[in-house]
GROMACS .gro file of C-alpha atoms in nm:
model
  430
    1UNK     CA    1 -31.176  -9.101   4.115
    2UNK     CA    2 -31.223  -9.210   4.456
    3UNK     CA    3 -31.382  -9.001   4.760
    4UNK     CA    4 -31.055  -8.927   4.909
    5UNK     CA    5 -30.880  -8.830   4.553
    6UNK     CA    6 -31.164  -8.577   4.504
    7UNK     CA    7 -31.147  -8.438   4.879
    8UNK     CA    8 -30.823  -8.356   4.786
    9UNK     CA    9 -30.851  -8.173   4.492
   10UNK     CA   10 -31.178  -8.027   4.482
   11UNK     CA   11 -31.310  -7.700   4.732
   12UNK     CA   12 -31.584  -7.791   5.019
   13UNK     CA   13 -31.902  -7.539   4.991
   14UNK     CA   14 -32.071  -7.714   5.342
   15UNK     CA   15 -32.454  -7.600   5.323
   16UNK     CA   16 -32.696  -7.656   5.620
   17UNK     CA   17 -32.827  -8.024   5.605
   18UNK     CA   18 -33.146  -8.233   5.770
   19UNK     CA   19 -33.014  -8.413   6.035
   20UNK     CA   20 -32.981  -8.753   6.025
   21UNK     CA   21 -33.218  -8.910   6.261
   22UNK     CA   22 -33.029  -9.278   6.282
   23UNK     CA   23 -32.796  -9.495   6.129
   24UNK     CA   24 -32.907  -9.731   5.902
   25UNK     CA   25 -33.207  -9.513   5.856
   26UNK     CA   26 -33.504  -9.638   5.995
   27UNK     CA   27 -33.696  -9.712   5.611
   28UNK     CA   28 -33.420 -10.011   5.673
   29UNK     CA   29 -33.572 -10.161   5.944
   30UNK     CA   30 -33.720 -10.513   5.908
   31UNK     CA   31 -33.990 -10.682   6.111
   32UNK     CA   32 -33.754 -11.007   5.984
   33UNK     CA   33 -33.479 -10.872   6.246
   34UNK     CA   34 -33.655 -10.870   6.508
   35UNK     CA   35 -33.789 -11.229   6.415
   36UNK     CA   36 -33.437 -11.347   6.459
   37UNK     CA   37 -33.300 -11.219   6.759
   38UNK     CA   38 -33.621 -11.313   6.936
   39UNK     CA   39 -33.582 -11.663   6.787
   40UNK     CA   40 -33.379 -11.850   7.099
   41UNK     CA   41 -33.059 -11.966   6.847
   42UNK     CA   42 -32.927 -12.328   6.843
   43UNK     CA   43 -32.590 -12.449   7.023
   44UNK     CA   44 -32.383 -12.728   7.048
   45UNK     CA   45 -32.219 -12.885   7.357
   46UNK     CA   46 -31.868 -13.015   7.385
   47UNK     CA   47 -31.864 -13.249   7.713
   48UNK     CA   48 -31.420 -13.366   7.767
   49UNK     CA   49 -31.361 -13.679   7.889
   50UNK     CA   50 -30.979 -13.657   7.988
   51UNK     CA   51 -30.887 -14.027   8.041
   52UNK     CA   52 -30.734 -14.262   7.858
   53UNK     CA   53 -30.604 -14.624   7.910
   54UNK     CA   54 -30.202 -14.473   7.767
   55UNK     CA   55 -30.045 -14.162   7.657
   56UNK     CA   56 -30.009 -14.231   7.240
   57UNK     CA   57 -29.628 -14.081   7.118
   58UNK     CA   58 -29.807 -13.866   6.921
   59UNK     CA   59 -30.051 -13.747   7.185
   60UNK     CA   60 -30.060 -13.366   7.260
   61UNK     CA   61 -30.401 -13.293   7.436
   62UNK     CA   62 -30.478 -13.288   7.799
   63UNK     CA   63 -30.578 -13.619   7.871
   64UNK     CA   64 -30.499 -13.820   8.212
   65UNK     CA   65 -30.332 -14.224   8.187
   66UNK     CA   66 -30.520 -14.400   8.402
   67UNK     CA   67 -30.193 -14.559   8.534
   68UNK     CA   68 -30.180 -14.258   8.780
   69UNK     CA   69 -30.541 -14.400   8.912
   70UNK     CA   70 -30.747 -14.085   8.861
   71UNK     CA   71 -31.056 -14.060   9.049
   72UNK     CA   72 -31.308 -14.066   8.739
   73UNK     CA   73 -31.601 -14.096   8.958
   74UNK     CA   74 -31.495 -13.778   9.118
   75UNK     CA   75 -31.470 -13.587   8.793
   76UNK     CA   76 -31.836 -13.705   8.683
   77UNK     CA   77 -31.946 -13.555   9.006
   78UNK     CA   78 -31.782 -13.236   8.937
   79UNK     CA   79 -31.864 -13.228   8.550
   80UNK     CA   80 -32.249 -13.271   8.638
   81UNK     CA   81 -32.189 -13.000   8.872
   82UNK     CA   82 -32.059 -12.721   8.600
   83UNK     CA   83 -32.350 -12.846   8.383
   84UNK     CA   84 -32.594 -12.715   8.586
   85UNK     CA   85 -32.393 -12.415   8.625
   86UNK     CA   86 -32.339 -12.299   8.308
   87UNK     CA   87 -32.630 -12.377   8.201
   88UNK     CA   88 -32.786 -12.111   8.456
   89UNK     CA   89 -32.478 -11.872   8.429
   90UNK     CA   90 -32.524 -11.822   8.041
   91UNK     CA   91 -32.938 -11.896   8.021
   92UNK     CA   92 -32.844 -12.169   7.773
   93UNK     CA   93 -33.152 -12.395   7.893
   94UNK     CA   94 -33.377 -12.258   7.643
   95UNK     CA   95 -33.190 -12.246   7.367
   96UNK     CA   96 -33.179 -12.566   7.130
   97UNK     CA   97 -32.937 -12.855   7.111
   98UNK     CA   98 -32.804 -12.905   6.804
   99UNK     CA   99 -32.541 -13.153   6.852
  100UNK     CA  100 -32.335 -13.304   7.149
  101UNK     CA  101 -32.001 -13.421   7.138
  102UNK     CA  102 -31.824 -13.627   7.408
  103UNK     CA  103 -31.463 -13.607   7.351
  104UNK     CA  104 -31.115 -13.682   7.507
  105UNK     CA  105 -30.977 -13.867   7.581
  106UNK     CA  106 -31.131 -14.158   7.548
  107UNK     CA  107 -31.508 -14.103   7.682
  108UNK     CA  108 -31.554 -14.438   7.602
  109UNK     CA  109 -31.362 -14.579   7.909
  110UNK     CA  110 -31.663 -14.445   8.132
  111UNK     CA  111 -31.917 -14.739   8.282
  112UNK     CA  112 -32.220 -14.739   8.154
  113UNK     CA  113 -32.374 -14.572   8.485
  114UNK     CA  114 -32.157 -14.270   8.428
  115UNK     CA  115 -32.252 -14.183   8.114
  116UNK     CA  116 -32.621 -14.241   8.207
  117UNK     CA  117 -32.515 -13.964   8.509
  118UNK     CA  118 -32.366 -13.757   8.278
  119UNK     CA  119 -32.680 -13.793   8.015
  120UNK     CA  120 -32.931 -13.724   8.280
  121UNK     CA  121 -32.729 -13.424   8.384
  122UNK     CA  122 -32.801 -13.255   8.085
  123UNK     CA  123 -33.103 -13.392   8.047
  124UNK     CA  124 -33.220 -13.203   8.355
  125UNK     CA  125 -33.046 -12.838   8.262
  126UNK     CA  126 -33.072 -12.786   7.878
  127UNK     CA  127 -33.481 -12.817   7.815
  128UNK     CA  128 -33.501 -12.915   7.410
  129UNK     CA  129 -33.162 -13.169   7.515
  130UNK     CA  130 -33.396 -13.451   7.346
  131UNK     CA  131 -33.436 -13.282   6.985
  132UNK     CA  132 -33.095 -13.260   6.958
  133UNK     CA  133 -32.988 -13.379   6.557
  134UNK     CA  134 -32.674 -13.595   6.671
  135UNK     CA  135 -32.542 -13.738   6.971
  136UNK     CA  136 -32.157 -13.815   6.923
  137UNK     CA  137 -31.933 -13.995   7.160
  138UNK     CA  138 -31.555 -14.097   7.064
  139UNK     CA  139 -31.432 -14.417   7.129
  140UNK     CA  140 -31.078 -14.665   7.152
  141UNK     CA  141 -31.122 -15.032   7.066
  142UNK     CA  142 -30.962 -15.122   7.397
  143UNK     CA  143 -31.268 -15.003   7.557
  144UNK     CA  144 -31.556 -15.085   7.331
  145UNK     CA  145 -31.797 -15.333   7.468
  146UNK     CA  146 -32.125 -15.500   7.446
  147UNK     CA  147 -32.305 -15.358   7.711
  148UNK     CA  148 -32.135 -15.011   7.694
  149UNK     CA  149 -32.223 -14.982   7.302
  150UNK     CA  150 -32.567 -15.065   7.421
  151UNK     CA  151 -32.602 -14.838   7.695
  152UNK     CA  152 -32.530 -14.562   7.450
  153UNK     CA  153 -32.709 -14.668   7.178
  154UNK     CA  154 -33.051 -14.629   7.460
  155UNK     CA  155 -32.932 -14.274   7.572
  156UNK     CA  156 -32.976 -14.169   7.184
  157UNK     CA  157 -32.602 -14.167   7.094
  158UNK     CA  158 -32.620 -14.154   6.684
  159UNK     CA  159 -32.258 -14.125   6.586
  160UNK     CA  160 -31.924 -14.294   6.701
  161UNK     CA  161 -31.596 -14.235   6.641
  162UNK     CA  162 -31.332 -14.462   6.689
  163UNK     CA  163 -30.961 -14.371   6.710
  164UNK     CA  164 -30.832 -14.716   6.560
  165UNK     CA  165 -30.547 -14.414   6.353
  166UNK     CA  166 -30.370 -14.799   6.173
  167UNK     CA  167 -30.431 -15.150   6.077
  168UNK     CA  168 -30.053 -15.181   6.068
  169UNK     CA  169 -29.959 -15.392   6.407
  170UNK     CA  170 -29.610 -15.229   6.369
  171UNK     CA  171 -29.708 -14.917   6.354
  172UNK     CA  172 -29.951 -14.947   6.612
  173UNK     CA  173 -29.739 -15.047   6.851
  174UNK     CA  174 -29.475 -14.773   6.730
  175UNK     CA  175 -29.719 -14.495   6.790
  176UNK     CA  176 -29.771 -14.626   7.131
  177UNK     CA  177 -30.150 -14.764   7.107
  178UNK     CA  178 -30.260 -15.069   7.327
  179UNK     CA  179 -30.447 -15.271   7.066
  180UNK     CA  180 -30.353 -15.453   6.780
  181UNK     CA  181 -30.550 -15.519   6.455
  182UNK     CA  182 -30.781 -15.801   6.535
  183UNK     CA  183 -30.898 -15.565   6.834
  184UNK     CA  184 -30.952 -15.305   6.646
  185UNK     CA  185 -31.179 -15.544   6.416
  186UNK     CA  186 -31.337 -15.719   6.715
  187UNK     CA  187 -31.428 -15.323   6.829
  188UNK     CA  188 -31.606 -15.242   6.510
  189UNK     CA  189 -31.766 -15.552   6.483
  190UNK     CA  190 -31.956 -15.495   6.861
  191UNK     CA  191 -32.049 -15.125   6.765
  192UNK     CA  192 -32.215 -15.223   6.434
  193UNK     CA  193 -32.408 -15.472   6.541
  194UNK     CA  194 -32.519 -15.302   6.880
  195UNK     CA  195 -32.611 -15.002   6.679
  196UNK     CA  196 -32.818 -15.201   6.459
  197UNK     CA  197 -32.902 -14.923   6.242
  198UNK     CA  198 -32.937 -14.667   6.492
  199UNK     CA  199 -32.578 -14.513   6.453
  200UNK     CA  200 -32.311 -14.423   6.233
  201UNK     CA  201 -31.939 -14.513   6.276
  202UNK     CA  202 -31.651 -14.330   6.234
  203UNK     CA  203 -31.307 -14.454   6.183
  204UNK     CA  204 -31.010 -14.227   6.255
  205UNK     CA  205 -30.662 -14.269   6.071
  206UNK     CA  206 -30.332 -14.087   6.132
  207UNK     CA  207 -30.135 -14.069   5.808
  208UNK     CA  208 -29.732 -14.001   5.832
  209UNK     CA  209 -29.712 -14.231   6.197
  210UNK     CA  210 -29.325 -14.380   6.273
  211UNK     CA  211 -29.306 -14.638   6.029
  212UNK     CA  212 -29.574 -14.584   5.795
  213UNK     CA  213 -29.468 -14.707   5.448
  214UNK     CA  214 -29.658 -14.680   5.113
  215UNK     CA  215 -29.765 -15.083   5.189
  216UNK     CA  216 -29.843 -15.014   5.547
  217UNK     CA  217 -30.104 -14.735   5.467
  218UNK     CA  218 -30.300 -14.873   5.168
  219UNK     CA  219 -30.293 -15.175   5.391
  220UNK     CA  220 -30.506 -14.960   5.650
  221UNK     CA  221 -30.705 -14.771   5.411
  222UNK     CA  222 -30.850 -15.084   5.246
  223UNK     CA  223 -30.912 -15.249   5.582
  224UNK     CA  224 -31.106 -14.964   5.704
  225UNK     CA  225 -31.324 -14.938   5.358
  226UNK     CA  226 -31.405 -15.311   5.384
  227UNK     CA  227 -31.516 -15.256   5.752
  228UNK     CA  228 -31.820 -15.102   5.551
  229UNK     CA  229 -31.844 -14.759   5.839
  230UNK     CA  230 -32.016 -14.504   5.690
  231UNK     CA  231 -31.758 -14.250   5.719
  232UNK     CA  232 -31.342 -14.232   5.733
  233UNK     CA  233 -31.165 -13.955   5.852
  234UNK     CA  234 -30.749 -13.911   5.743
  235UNK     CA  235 -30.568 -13.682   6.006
  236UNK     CA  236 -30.238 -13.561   5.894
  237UNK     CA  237 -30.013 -13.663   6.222
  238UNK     CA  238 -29.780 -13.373   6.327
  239UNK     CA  239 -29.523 -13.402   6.542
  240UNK     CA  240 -29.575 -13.129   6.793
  241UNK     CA  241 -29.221 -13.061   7.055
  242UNK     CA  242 -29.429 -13.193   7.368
  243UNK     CA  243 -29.499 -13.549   7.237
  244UNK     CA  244 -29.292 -13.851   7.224
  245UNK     CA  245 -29.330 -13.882   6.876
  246UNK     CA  246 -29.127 -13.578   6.822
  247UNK     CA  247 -28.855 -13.675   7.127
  248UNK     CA  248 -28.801 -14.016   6.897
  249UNK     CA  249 -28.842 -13.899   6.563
  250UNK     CA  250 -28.695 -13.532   6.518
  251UNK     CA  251 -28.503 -13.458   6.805
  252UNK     CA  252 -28.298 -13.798   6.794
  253UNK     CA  253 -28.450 -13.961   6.450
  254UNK     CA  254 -28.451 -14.331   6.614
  255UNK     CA  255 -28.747 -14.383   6.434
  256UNK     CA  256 -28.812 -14.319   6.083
  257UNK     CA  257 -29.133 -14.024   6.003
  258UNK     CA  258 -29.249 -13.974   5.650
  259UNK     CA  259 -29.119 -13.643   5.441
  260UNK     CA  260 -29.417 -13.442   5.318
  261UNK     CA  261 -29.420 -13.544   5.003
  262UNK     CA  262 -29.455 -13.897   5.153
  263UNK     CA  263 -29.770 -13.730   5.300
  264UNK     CA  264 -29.851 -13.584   5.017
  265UNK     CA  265 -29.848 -13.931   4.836
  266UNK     CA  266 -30.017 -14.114   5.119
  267UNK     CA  267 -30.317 -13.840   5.079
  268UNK     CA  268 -30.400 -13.861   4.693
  269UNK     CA  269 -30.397 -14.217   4.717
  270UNK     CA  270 -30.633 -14.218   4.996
  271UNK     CA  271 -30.814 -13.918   4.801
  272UNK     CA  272 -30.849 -14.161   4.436
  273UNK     CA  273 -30.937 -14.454   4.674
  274UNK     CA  274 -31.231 -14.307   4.843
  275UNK     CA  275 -31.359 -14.243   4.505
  276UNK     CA  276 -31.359 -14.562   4.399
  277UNK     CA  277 -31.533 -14.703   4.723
  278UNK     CA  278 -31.787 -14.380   4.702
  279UNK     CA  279 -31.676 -14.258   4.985
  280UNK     CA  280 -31.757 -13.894   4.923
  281UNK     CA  281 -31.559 -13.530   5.103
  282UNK     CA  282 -31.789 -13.336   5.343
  283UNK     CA  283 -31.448 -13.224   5.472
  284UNK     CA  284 -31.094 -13.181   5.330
  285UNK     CA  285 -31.020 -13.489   5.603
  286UNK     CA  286 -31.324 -13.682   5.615
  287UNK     CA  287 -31.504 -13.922   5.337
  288UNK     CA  288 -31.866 -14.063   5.416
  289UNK     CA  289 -32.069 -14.285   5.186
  290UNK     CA  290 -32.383 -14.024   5.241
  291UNK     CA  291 -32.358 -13.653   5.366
  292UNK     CA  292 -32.592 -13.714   5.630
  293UNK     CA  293 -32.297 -13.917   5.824
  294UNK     CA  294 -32.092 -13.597   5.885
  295UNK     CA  295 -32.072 -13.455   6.206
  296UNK     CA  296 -32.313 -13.239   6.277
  297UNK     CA  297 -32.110 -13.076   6.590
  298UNK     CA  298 -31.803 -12.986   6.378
  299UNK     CA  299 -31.954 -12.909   6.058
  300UNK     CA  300 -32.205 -12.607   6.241
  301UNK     CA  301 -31.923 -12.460   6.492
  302UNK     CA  302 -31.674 -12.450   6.219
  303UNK     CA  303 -31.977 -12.218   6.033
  304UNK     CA  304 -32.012 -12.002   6.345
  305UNK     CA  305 -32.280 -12.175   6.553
  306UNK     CA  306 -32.207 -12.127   6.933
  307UNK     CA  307 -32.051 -12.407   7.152
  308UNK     CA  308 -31.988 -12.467   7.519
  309UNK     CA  309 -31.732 -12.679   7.633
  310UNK     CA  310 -31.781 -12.880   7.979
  311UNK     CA  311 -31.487 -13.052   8.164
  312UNK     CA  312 -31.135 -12.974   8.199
  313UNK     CA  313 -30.953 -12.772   8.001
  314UNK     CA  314 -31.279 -12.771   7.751
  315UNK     CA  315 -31.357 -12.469   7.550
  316UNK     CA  316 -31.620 -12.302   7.384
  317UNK     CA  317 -31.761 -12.000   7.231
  318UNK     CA  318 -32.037 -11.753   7.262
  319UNK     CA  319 -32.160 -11.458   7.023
  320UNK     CA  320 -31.846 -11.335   6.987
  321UNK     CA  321 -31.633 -11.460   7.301
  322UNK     CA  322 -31.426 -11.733   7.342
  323UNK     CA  323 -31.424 -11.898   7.686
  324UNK     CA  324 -31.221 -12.208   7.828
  325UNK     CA  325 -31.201 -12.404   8.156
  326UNK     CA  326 -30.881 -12.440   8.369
  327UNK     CA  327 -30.681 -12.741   8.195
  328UNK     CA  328 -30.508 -12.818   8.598
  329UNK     CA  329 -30.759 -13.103   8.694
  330UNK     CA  330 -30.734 -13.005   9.085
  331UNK     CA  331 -30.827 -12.640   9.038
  332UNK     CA  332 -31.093 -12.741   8.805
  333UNK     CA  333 -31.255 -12.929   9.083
  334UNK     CA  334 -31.139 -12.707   9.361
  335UNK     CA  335 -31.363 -12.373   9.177
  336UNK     CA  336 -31.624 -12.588   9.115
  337UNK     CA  337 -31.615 -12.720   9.438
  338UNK     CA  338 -31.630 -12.355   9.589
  339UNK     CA  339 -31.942 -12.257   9.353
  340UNK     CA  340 -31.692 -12.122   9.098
  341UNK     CA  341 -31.733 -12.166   8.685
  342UNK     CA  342 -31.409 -12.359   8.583
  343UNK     CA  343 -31.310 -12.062   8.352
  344UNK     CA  344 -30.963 -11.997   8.284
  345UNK     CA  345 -30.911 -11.769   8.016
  346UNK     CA  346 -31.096 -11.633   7.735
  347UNK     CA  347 -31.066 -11.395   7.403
  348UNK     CA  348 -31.307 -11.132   7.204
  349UNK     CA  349 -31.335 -11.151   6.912
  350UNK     CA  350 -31.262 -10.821   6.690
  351UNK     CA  351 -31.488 -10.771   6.331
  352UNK     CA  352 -31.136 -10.881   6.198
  353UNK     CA  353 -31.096 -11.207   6.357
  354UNK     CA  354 -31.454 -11.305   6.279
  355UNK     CA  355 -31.398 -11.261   5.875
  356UNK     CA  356 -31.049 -11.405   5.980
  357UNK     CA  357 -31.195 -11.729   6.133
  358UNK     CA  358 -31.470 -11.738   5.943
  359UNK     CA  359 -31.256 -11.797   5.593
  360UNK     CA  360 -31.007 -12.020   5.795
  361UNK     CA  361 -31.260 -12.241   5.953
  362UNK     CA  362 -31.546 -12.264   5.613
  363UNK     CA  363 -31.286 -12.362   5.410
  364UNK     CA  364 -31.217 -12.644   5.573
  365UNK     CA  365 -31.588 -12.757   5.493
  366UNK     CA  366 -31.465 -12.765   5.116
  367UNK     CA  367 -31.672 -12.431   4.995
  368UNK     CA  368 -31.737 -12.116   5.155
  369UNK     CA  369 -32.127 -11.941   5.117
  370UNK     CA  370 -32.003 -11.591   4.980
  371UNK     CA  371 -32.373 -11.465   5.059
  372UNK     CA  372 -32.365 -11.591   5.398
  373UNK     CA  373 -32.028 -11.410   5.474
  374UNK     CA  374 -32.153 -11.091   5.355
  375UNK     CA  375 -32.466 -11.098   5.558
  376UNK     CA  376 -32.206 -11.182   5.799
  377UNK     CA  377 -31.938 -10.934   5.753
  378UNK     CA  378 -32.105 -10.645   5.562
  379UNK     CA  379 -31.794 -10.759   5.290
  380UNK     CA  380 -31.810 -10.933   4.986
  381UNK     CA  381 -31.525 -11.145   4.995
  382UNK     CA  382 -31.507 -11.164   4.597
  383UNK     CA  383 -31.400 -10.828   4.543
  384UNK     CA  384 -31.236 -10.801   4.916
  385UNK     CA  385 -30.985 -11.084   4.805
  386UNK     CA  386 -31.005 -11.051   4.409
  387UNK     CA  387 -30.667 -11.055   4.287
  388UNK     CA  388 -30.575 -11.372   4.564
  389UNK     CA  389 -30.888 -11.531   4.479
  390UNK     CA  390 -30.782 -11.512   4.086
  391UNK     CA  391 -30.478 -11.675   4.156
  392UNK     CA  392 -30.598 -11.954   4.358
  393UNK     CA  393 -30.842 -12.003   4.102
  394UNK     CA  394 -30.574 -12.020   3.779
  395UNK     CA  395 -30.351 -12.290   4.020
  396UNK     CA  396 -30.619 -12.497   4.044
  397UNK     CA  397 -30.679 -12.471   4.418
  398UNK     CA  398 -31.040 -12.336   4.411
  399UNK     CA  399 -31.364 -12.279   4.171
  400UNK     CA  400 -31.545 -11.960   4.174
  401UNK     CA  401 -31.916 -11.964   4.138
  402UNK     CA  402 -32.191 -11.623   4.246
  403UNK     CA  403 -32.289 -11.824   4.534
  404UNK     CA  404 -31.964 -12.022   4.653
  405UNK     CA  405 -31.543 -12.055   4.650
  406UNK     CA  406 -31.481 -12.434   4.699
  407UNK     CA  407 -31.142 -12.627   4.666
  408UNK     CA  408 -31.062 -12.813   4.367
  409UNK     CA  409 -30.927 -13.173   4.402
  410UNK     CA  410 -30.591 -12.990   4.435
  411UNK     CA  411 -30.674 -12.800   4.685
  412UNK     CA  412 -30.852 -13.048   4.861
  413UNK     CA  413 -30.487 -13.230   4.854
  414UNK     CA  414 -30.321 -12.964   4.992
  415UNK     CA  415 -30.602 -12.908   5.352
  416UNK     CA  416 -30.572 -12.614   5.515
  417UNK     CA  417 -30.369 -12.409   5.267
  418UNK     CA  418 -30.630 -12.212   5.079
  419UNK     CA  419 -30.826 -12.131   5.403
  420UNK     CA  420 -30.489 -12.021   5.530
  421UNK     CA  421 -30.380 -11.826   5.241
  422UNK     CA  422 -30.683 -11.608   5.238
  423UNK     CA  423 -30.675 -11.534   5.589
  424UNK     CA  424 -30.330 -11.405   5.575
  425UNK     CA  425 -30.452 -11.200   5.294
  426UNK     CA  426 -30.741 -11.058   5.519
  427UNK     CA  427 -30.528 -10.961   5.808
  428UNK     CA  428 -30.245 -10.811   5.581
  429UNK     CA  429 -30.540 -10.561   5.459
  430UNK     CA  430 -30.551 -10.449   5.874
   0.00000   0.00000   0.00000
């Protein structure tokens, strides 16, 4: 019978009770508590980079063609600026780097001397900057060079990404890019050997792109495993209402977009081809040859670890706030300019959206810590989300263990659908 059952059908007799002095009671108190929240906690940074040398038709983030002949130098000055204000605003100089990621964009159309300015910038204002585990930076082939590759390589940069998204010239030039195969080659080829070692390479592709046949994309997925980078990253390419992509392909179908089960097709090939090449899942989108290639910066904000985002329209998120930066270039400037943060807008967090983003987010890293969410939450997701979590398991999507839920091949497949499945389920239960 539960509490309220028996409230209701049995009489009270109240009787004079001890007083409860606290809640928990104090026998509950740990020395180990105090031991972590003294303990300054790790963060990542998020630095945007806005430019880029076109606008790709399947382009939705704020980013700036350099056709309208921004002034980048400008925006350097100001981004160094809100460094060492946010550092001070938030007393995040003490607190340990995990990981840095420059993103855009395409940070990698910077000179070398600006991201040495940039680098020295937070150099100065976050004090354990240097024991940071991974120092990312994305990159276009258009823009990859000798000296730049080198530059960055000397500023401790461990991990590039490079947008090449096809190997397909006619699909390449569908989607709107500005290089062509051999480019993209030529690119890869100047980061390997200028990293020498000292980095690991990323290559980005974009599966369902205007044009992509079943030839065109094992094409590209067996030139990017015999480029030998130590990881390979498959983004599913959506056609959001504010891109060209969508203008061409949906609204007036002059170009030809793959169904879903085309995508669906296009994924489990990629999925049996990694595992032939040993590329191995750390995410349900990303295959590396050892775990250690993952990013570090995604991996520990998408399992809670705070993040600040610097530069335009950049966001972040502390304890349990999210925070992000005006995404109008000339007011980011003009507040900075007047000794103003860049913020914009932000959002708290309730206990529900925590669990919420917590299940969302984790699952996309392939298996969820049950233990860690309960220490978390004060729930134990197992029995929270038994009967869902029963199904899931008898379609194959997931495996069930004391310690973890993690996808199945199937639901691997199938990305975001699991994650998003239980976290419907969790706010249903509001």
């Amino acid at each position: 019978m539960t509490l309220v059952a028996e409230l209701n059908t049995t009489e009270l007799h109240p009787q004079r009770l001890t007083l409860t002095p606290n809640y928990p009671p104090f026998k509950q108190w740990k020395k180990e508590a105090l031991d972590e929240r003294l303990k300054p906690q790790p963060i990542c940074l998020y630095v945007h980079i806005p430019f880029c040398t076109q606008r790709c038709s399947f382009c939705y983030y704020k980013t700036i063609d350099l056709k309208e002949r921004p002034e980048v130098q400008g925006y350097v000055d100001y981004l160094c600026q809100e460094i060492k204000m946010a550092a001070e605003r938030f007393q995040l100089s003490n607190r340990p780097i995990h990981a840095v990621y420059f993103g855009g964009g395409t940070p990698t159309l910077l000179v070398e001397s600006q991201f040495v300015q940039i680098v020295e910038a937070l150099e100065e204002n976050f004090k354990f900057f240097g024991d940071k585990k991974q120092f990312s930076v994305e990159g276009e082939p258009l823009t990859i060079s000798k000296s730049k590759m080198e530059v960055l390589a000397q500023l401790g940069v461990n991990r590039l990404s490079m947008g090449v998204q096809s190997f397909d010239d006619k699909v390449i030039k569908l989607s709107g890019r500005g290089h062509d195969e051999k480019q993209a080659y030529r690119a890869i080829e100047i980061a390997q050997k200028a990293g020498q070692g000292k980095w690991a390479i990323n290559i980005d592709l974009l599966s369902g792109l205007a044009g992509e046949t079943n030839e065109t994309w094992r094409n590209s997925l067996e030139c990017a495993i015999n480029t030998g980078v130590e990881s390979i990253t498959v983004y599913k390419m959506e056609a959001f209402a504010n891109t060209e992509v969508y203008k061409l392909g949906v609204r007036e179908e002059v170009v030809h977009l793959p169904s879903d089960e085309q995508e669906i097709q296009f994924m489990q090939y990629a999925m049996d081809r990694f595992a032939q090449a040993n590329y191995q899942p750390w995410s349900y989108f990303t295959y590396t040859k050892n775990n250690s290639d993952r990013s570090e910066y995604i991996a520990n904000i998408w399992q809670g670890m705070d993040f600040y985002g610097l530069g335009v329209s950049a966001f972040g998120c502390l304890e349990d706030s999210i925070l992000q930066n005006s995404s109008d270039t000339d007011k980011y400037s003009a507040m900075i300019a007047a000794g103003e943060l860049p913020l914009a807008r932000g959002y708290r967090f309730t206990g529900l959206d925590l669990m919420v983003r917590d299940v969302l987010l984790g699952m996309k890293l392939l298996r969820l810590d049950l233990k860690k969410f309960q220490k978390r939450h004060g729930f134990r997701l197992e029995f929270l989300c038994s009967d869902l979590l029963t199904k899931l398991q008898r379609e194959d999507f997931i495996t069930i263990s004391q310690q973890h839920i993690e996808l199945t091949a199937k639901g691997i497949l199938y990305g975001d659908y699991v994650g998003q499945t239980l976290a419907d389920y969790i706010k249903s239960m509001n």
